[in-house]
Amino acid sequence: MAQLPTVEDVARVANVSRQTVSNVLNSPEIVKPETRGRVETAIAELGYRPHASARRLRTRQSSTIGIRLDPLVNGISGSVLDRYLHALTERAAERGMRIMLFTADDPDDEIEEFRRLRDGADVDAFIVTATRYADPRIDWLVAEKVPFVAFGRPWGEDLNSPDRLWVDVDGHSGTHQATQHLISRGLTRIGYLGWPEGSGTGDDRRTGWEAAMTERFGLSPAELAGLTTTTEEGVPQARRIVEELFAGDHGLDALVCVSDSLALGAMMAVNEAGQRSFPVIGFDNTPVAQAVGLSSVEQNLGEVAAGTLELLMGATGRRVIPHGEGLQDPRHRLITPKLVVRRSSHLAPVEEAGSTTAGNHNREENQ
Amino acid sequence: MAQLPTVEDVARVANVSRQTVSNVLNSPEIVKPETRGRVETAIAELGYRPHASARRLRTRQSSTIGIRLDPLVNGISGSVLDRYLHALTERAAERGMRIMLFTADDPDDEIEEFRRLRDGADVDAFIVTATRYADPRIDWLVAEKVPFVAFGRPWGEDLNSPDRLWVDVDGHSGTHQATQHLISRGLTRIGYLGWPEGSGTGDDRRTGWEAAMTERFGLSPAELAGLTTTTEEGVPQARRIVEELFAGDHGLDALVCVSDSLALGAMMAVNEAGQRSFPVIGFDNTPVAQAVGLSSVEQNLGEVAAGTLELLMGATGRRVIPHGEGLQDPRHRLITPKLVVRRSSHLAPVEEAGSTTAGNHNREENQ
DNA sequence: TCCGGAAGTTTGATCGATCAAATCGTAAGT
DNA sequence: ACTTACGATTTGATCGATCAAACTTCCGGA
C-alpha cells in the first residue's frame, strides 16, 4: 500500500514549502488566501491528515485529556461519572480534544500514571475525580504544574485557591429546590434522609434542605435534627432505616434524600408501609430514577463537562492553557442542578396538588 | 525546569549507547544481564520515562485502542457498555494498553474519525459496538485492514468470517439458565417477555427460553408463542403490557425477560396486581437489578473485555496483531453469562422453594 | 534613488525514540 | 592457527511534523 501522504507530499503538489502547509493547518490567517486555497486543494486531493504523533513530539502537546476510570462500578450512582464521561467526550470533541482513560489501584499508583502520561506527552491535562481532603494527587499536580481540573470542590480547603481549578454541582441548590417544591405542595413535615455527617457532598446537600425548611418554618437546629435520618449509601440500608422510621411515630409527610439509592430504598419502604402519597425525592437523576418514576435532582453533566473544558482551555480555546498562564477568574464553576418532577409510578405515587404551578421545574411524564 | 531525561541521558549515565537503553526497554532478553542492570539503575536514578509520542512516530504503534462513546445514554441498559468500558480499561492497562474515546454523529462520521485516528497513529485498533447488518464501518475497517474487534455477533452474516473478529455474550445460555432455574423450582407456565422479532440479540435470548421449555415440557411452537409477549424496550412499555396481561386470563407462573428494563416494568405490574410470588428474571444485571433485588443474568464483562484483548493481541501479547498476521482460531469469543438469583425485595418477592439446590447459580442476598 | 519594514514564504535544525546495518569481541569448528 | 558464526553493542539514518531564523518581495517615506 502506498505510504500515507505527509506535509512534504502536500507541499510538492501545491508547489509550496513544508512550512507553508503547516501554516495553513495551524495559523491559516498568516497565509495569503490564494496560496492557502492551493494548499487546501492539495490536502483534499491527497487525503492528507496530519500525523498526530509527529506533531506531539515537536509541540509537546497531545490534544488529549486523561481521566481515571475506576475498575469498580459503585452501584446505582456510579453512573454519574459515566454520564459525565459521555458528556465530556462529546464536548471535548467539539474542541478537537480527545479523552484517554487509565486506571490506578491507589493514589500513589495514580500519580505514577500521571507521570507516565505527562512525560510521554500522552495528555495535556488531567481531570481528577473523587477528591479527598489533603489529596496527594492534587499536591503532585500542583507541584509539577500539570494542568488539571477537579470534579468536586476542595472541601475543607480554600475554594478560591489560584492553583486549584474545580467544577462541581451545587448540591445545596438542588435539595433546596426539592424541598421548596414539596413545601409549595403544602407539605410541612419534610424529612431529610442523608449520609452520616463528614462527607462534603452530603453535608452540602443537607444545607439546602435545612435552608429551605428554616426559611419557611423557622425551625431550630434541634427540630431540624429531629427530621434528619442518616445511613450509609445503599438501597437496602435506606430501606431498612426508613422501615424502622415508619414502624415508629415519625409524623413525616415526605423525604428529601441525598441520593437516588437512598431515595429508592426509602420508596420501597414507603410502598411497603402502604403509604400511597408520601413523596420521596432523590438526587442525581440516575437511569433508575427515570425508570421507576422517582423525582430527582438532575445534575446537568453537559454543563459540568463544558465548565471543565472552559477552565482548562478558556472560553473557546482549542488548546490547554499551560499552568499559570492567563487563567481567567473565577477559577471554578458551580453548576446549578434542576429538579425533575415525575408523576410517580405505583412504586410511590405522588398526589398532584391540583393548582400547583411547578415554577421552572422540569416536569416529565413517564416517557 | 530541567529537561526531561531522554535515552541519551540514560545512556550517558549507564555508559552505554542509546540503542542499548532502547533494547533494555523493548527486548531486555538480548541485553547482557550485567549491562541491563546498569541501565536499569540509571533509569531509576534519573526517573526516565520513554516519550510515547517519539516512540509512536518511529514504530507507528500507539498502544492505544479506540472506542466510540455515544453521547446519549440509553437509559437503564446503557450501563452495560459503560461497565464493559471499565473492564476494558482495566484489562488493557494490564497489557500496557490504553483506551481512547471519541464520538461520532453517524456511521460516516465514525469512519472519518477512524481514518483520522489511524492516520495520526493515535490508535492501533478499534472496538466497534452496536453493529448492524451490512455495517459500513465494518466494511471500511476490513477494506483498510485496520485491526478491530466487534462487541456483538455479526447477526445474519458469516459467524466465522476470517476478517471479522467478535466477542459476544451467549444470550441463549443466559435465558436457558434463567428458565431452568424457574423450572427447578417447580414452576411450569413460564412466560417470555421480549422485544419484537428481528433483533439478533433479542431473538438469541428468546431461543434459550424456548429450548429450556421445549426440553422440559415438549411445547409446540404454537404453545411457545402463546407464552410469549413482546414490546419495545422501556420500563413503562413493559409495565403497560404486563398490566394488560394480568388484566386478562394469562395463567402464567413467572416471566423470563429479555432485559432488566422490561423485567423492572414487569415487576412493577406484578406488584401492582398484588401477585406476591410471581418471579421475574431480567437480563444484564444492571445496577438497577441489584438495587431492587431483581434476579438477572449477569454478563461477565470482565471476561468479555479479556476476550476482546485476546482477539486483538493474542493470549498474552502486549501489542496489537497486525491485520491478517498469525491470528489464532477461533476468531471470536462467546462468553457464557451467569444467572444471579436474588431473594427478591418487596417489589416482587420470590418465594424460596425450601429444598431447592440452586446448582451453580450465584446466589446473592440483598447486600 | 535608497532604505526600513512588514508580509509571505522558505530553509535548516530539532523533538526522542527505533530501525537497519555496521562493528567488536569471543567462542566454536576444522 | 585461521576462518566462521554468533552474541552484544554501537552508529547513522529516519519517522513527520514544527520552530526559529533567514530570505524574498514589495511598498511607502525621506
PDB file of C-alpha atoms in Angstrom, chain A residues 33 68 89 128 132 140 143 147 174 220 243 247 263-264 274 284 295 302-303 326-327 352:
ATOM      1  CA  PRO A  33      -5.580  33.424   0.627  1.00  0.00           C
ATOM      2  CA  ARG A  68      -9.053   7.771  35.608  1.00  0.00           C
ATOM      3  CA  THR A  89     -16.086  13.141  25.391  1.00  0.00           C
ATOM      4  CA  VAL A 128      -9.394  14.223  38.781  1.00  0.00           C
ATOM      5  CA  ARG A 132     -10.350  13.954  49.248  1.00  0.00           C
ATOM      6  CA  TRP A 140       1.554  16.406  42.996  1.00  0.00           C
ATOM      7  CA  ALA A 143       3.793  20.919  42.394  1.00  0.00           C
ATOM      8  CA  PRO A 147      -2.859  21.462  34.203  1.00  0.00           C
ATOM      9  CA  GLY A 174     -30.631  21.004  44.397  1.00  0.00           C
ATOM     10  CA  SER A 220     -34.412  25.350  65.263  1.00  0.00           C
ATOM     11  CA  GLU A 243     -38.856   0.880  57.628  1.00  0.00           C
ATOM     12  CA  ALA A 247     -42.545   1.434  62.468  1.00  0.00           C
ATOM     13  CA  ALA A 263     -34.446   7.536  47.759  1.00  0.00           C
ATOM     14  CA  LEU A 264     -35.123   4.226  46.097  1.00  0.00           C
ATOM     15  CA  GLY A 274     -48.758   1.167  52.239  1.00  0.00           C
ATOM     16  CA  ASP A 284     -28.574  12.519  40.657  1.00  0.00           C
ATOM     17  CA  SER A 295     -38.459  12.642  41.222  1.00  0.00           C
ATOM     18  CA  GLY A 302     -23.217  18.551  29.956  1.00  0.00           C
ATOM     19  CA  GLU A 303     -22.755  21.861  31.689  1.00  0.00           C
ATOM     20  CA  GLY A 326      -3.621  33.847  31.772  1.00  0.00           C
ATOM     21  CA  LEU A 327      -6.174  31.961  33.758  1.00  0.00           C
ATOM     22  CA  GLU A 352     -50.555  16.228  42.377  1.00  0.00           C
TER      23      GLU A 352
END
